[in-house]
Amino acid sequence: MTLLVAAKIVWAAGCIGWYVIRLPFERKVKRERVIDARDRLRELVLLSCSTLGLGIVPLLWATSPAFDGANYPYSPVQFALGTLTFLFSLWLFRRTHRDLGKNWSVTLEIKDAHKLITGGVYRHVRHPMYSAFFLWALAQLILIPNWIAGPAGLIGFGILYAFRIGREEKMMLDTFGDEYRAYSARTARLIPGVY
Ligand code: SAH
């Protein structure tokens, strides 16, 4: 098996792993009553950008010659680093889902019984699930030796993050007021102690 085939398998396994982690939570939140949903259409457009960059473009790279012109030489070190980063992102993704539980949503929503989570990984940063997605995008950049399919995830998820984060924090402030203000004052957004 070539290194390139191994990279495709790792990437596909990562996507399946991500979905297996998410599935039970998707079922669980269906039962929750939503009392505030913001900018739904806009959120769906942003989600499409993210899906394109993290999903569709690397899938096309893995299964078709579409981006072959942008391939570059690969090394076992790059493969190993990409795989490790992918594992780290999935670990963090699982932790954030467990901590956030029924308060999680794909788009910006507040539930009837919404609780502000400040424990677990949320004690260190206020958007650890987005940290996990950035790690995934970084893993894709390292794992895929292609100038288009590699960085596509960072661009796609970066767009979602940039256009969402302000509105998400505004929604949390509107809902939890001083509790969220105090929580924000003692936490970073994505990287503990840095940003
Ligand atoms: N931005 C967070 C959560 C992503 S899921 C993270 O990256 O980990 C998005 C939903 O989570 C939002 O609709 C919001 O309702 C909810 N949310 C965000 N931060 C939260 C928190 N600290 N406690 C409870 N719910 C939160």
PDB file of N, CA and C and ligand atoms in Angstrom, residues 100 103-105 107-110 114-117 122 126-130 168 171-172 183, ligand 1:
ATOM      1  N   LEU A 100     -20.851  19.321  26.572  1.00  0.00           N
ATOM      2  CA  LEU A 100     -21.934  20.213  26.144  1.00  0.00           C
ATOM      3  C   LEU A 100     -23.297  19.510  26.165  1.00  0.00           C
ATOM      4  N   ASN A 103     -27.032  20.764  25.250  1.00  0.00           N
ATOM      5  CA  ASN A 103     -26.958  22.193  24.906  1.00  0.00           C
ATOM      6  C   ASN A 103     -26.356  22.440  23.532  1.00  0.00           C
ATOM      7  N   TRP A 104     -25.899  21.347  22.910  1.00  0.00           N
ATOM      8  CA  TRP A 104     -25.259  21.480  21.595  1.00  0.00           C
ATOM      9  C   TRP A 104     -26.295  21.673  20.487  1.00  0.00           C
ATOM     10  N   SER A 105     -25.908  22.438  19.448  1.00  0.00           N
ATOM     11  CA  SER A 105     -26.746  22.542  18.245  1.00  0.00           C
ATOM     12  C   SER A 105     -25.846  22.802  17.045  1.00  0.00           C
ATOM     13  N   THR A 107     -26.738  24.709  14.333  1.00  0.00           N
ATOM     14  CA  THR A 107     -26.835  26.143  14.058  1.00  0.00           C
ATOM     15  C   THR A 107     -26.995  26.868  15.401  1.00  0.00           C
ATOM     16  N   LEU A 108     -27.124  28.197  15.370  1.00  0.00           N
ATOM     17  CA  LEU A 108     -27.198  28.944  16.628  1.00  0.00           C
ATOM     18  C   LEU A 108     -28.578  28.821  17.266  1.00  0.00           C
ATOM     19  N   GLU A 109     -28.647  28.106  18.384  1.00  0.00           N
ATOM     20  CA  GLU A 109     -29.937  27.872  19.055  1.00  0.00           C
ATOM     21  C   GLU A 109     -29.794  27.930  20.572  1.00  0.00           C
ATOM     22  N   ILE A 110     -30.889  28.338  21.215  1.00  0.00           N
ATOM     23  CA  ILE A 110     -30.975  28.241  22.675  1.00  0.00           C
ATOM     24  C   ILE A 110     -32.157  27.319  22.996  1.00  0.00           C
ATOM     25  N   HIS A 114     -31.769  25.262  28.531  1.00  0.00           N
ATOM     26  CA  HIS A 114     -30.348  25.503  28.248  1.00  0.00           C
ATOM     27  C   HIS A 114     -29.571  25.846  29.522  1.00  0.00           C
ATOM     28  N   LYS A 115     -28.437  25.212  29.655  1.00  0.00           N
ATOM     29  CA  LYS A 115     -27.537  25.527  30.786  1.00  0.00           C
ATOM     30  C   LYS A 115     -26.224  26.044  30.216  1.00  0.00           C
ATOM     31  N   LEU A 116     -25.633  27.017  30.914  1.00  0.00           N
ATOM     32  CA  LEU A 116     -24.314  27.482  30.515  1.00  0.00           C
ATOM     33  C   LEU A 116     -23.278  26.502  31.050  1.00  0.00           C
ATOM     34  N   ILE A 117     -22.528  25.894  30.143  1.00  0.00           N
ATOM     35  CA  ILE A 117     -21.509  24.916  30.555  1.00  0.00           C
ATOM     36  C   ILE A 117     -20.171  25.640  30.748  1.00  0.00           C
ATOM     37  N   TYR A 122     -14.620  23.023  28.836  1.00  0.00           N
ATOM     38  CA  TYR A 122     -15.133  24.405  28.768  1.00  0.00           C
ATOM     39  C   TYR A 122     -14.563  25.296  29.876  1.00  0.00           C
ATOM     40  N   ARG A 126     -13.762  28.789  25.739  1.00  0.00           N
ATOM     41  CA  ARG A 126     -15.218  28.795  25.614  1.00  0.00           C
ATOM     42  C   ARG A 126     -15.712  28.195  24.294  1.00  0.00           C
ATOM     43  N   HIS A 127     -14.797  27.887  23.363  1.00  0.00           N
ATOM     44  CA  HIS A 127     -15.246  27.257  22.117  1.00  0.00           C
ATOM     45  C   HIS A 127     -14.388  26.031  21.769  1.00  0.00           C
ATOM     46  N   PRO A 128     -14.302  25.074  22.695  1.00  0.00           N
ATOM     47  CA  PRO A 128     -13.421  23.923  22.442  1.00  0.00           C
ATOM     48  C   PRO A 128     -13.855  23.058  21.257  1.00  0.00           C
ATOM     49  N   MET A 129     -15.169  23.061  20.932  1.00  0.00           N
ATOM     50  CA  MET A 129     -15.596  22.272  19.778  1.00  0.00           C
ATOM     51  C   MET A 129     -15.058  22.909  18.494  1.00  0.00           C
ATOM     52  N   TYR A 130     -15.005  24.233  18.466  1.00  0.00           N
ATOM     53  CA  TYR A 130     -14.419  24.896  17.303  1.00  0.00           C
ATOM     54  C   TYR A 130     -12.899  24.671  17.292  1.00  0.00           C
ATOM     55  N   GLU A 168     -22.588  34.197  17.920  1.00  0.00           N
ATOM     56  CA  GLU A 168     -22.795  33.171  18.954  1.00  0.00           C
ATOM     57  C   GLU A 168     -22.566  33.760  20.353  1.00  0.00           C
ATOM     58  N   MET A 171     -25.443  35.963  21.285  1.00  0.00           N
ATOM     59  CA  MET A 171     -26.611  35.177  21.694  1.00  0.00           C
ATOM     60  C   MET A 171     -26.435  34.644  23.123  1.00  0.00           C
ATOM     61  N   MET A 172     -25.242  34.174  23.457  1.00  0.00           N
ATOM     62  CA  MET A 172     -24.983  33.668  24.807  1.00  0.00           C
ATOM     63  C   MET A 172     -25.081  34.804  25.832  1.00  0.00           C
ATOM     64  N   TYR A 183     -17.749  34.490  32.650  1.00  0.00           N
ATOM     65  CA  TYR A 183     -17.142  33.293  32.057  1.00  0.00           C
ATOM     66  C   TYR A 183     -16.169  33.699  30.939  1.00  0.00           C
TER      67      TYR A 183
HETATM   68  N1  SAH B   1     -18.976  27.282  20.489  1.00  0.00           N
HETATM   69  C1  SAH B   1     -19.050  26.121  21.329  1.00  0.00           C
HETATM   70  C2  SAH B   1     -20.316  25.325  21.081  1.00  0.00           C
HETATM   71  C3  SAH B   1     -20.541  24.879  19.672  1.00  0.00           C
HETATM   72  S1  SAH B   1     -22.191  24.210  19.411  1.00  0.00           S
HETATM   73  C4  SAH B   1     -17.803  25.280  21.169  1.00  0.00           C
HETATM   74  O1  SAH B   1     -17.060  25.515  20.219  1.00  0.00           O
HETATM   75  O2  SAH B   1     -17.548  24.389  21.991  1.00  0.00           O
HETATM   76  C5  SAH B   1     -23.106  25.713  19.204  1.00  0.00           C
HETATM   77  C6  SAH B   1     -24.174  25.921  20.275  1.00  0.00           C
HETATM   78  O3  SAH B   1     -23.612  25.717  21.540  1.00  0.00           O
HETATM   79  C7  SAH B   1     -24.726  27.332  20.279  1.00  0.00           C
HETATM   80  O4  SAH B   1     -25.927  27.341  19.551  1.00  0.00           O
HETATM   81  C8  SAH B   1     -24.948  27.667  21.752  1.00  0.00           C
HETATM   82  O5  SAH B   1     -26.308  27.596  22.058  1.00  0.00           O
HETATM   83  C9  SAH B   1     -24.252  26.540  22.494  1.00  0.00           C
HETATM   84  N2  SAH B   1     -23.190  26.985  23.410  1.00  0.00           N
HETATM   85  C10 SAH B   1     -22.032  27.602  23.109  1.00  0.00           C
HETATM   86  N3  SAH B   1     -21.271  27.774  24.215  1.00  0.00           N
HETATM   87  C11 SAH B   1     -21.961  27.220  25.252  1.00  0.00           C
HETATM   88  C12 SAH B   1     -21.725  27.060  26.656  1.00  0.00           C
HETATM   89  N4  SAH B   1     -20.590  27.491  27.221  1.00  0.00           N
HETATM   90  N5  SAH B   1     -22.677  26.435  27.399  1.00  0.00           N
HETATM   91  C13 SAH B   1     -23.817  25.992  26.841  1.00  0.00           C
HETATM   92  N6  SAH B   1     -24.107  26.121  25.537  1.00  0.00           N
HETATM   93  C14 SAH B   1     -23.196  26.715  24.739  1.00  0.00           C
END
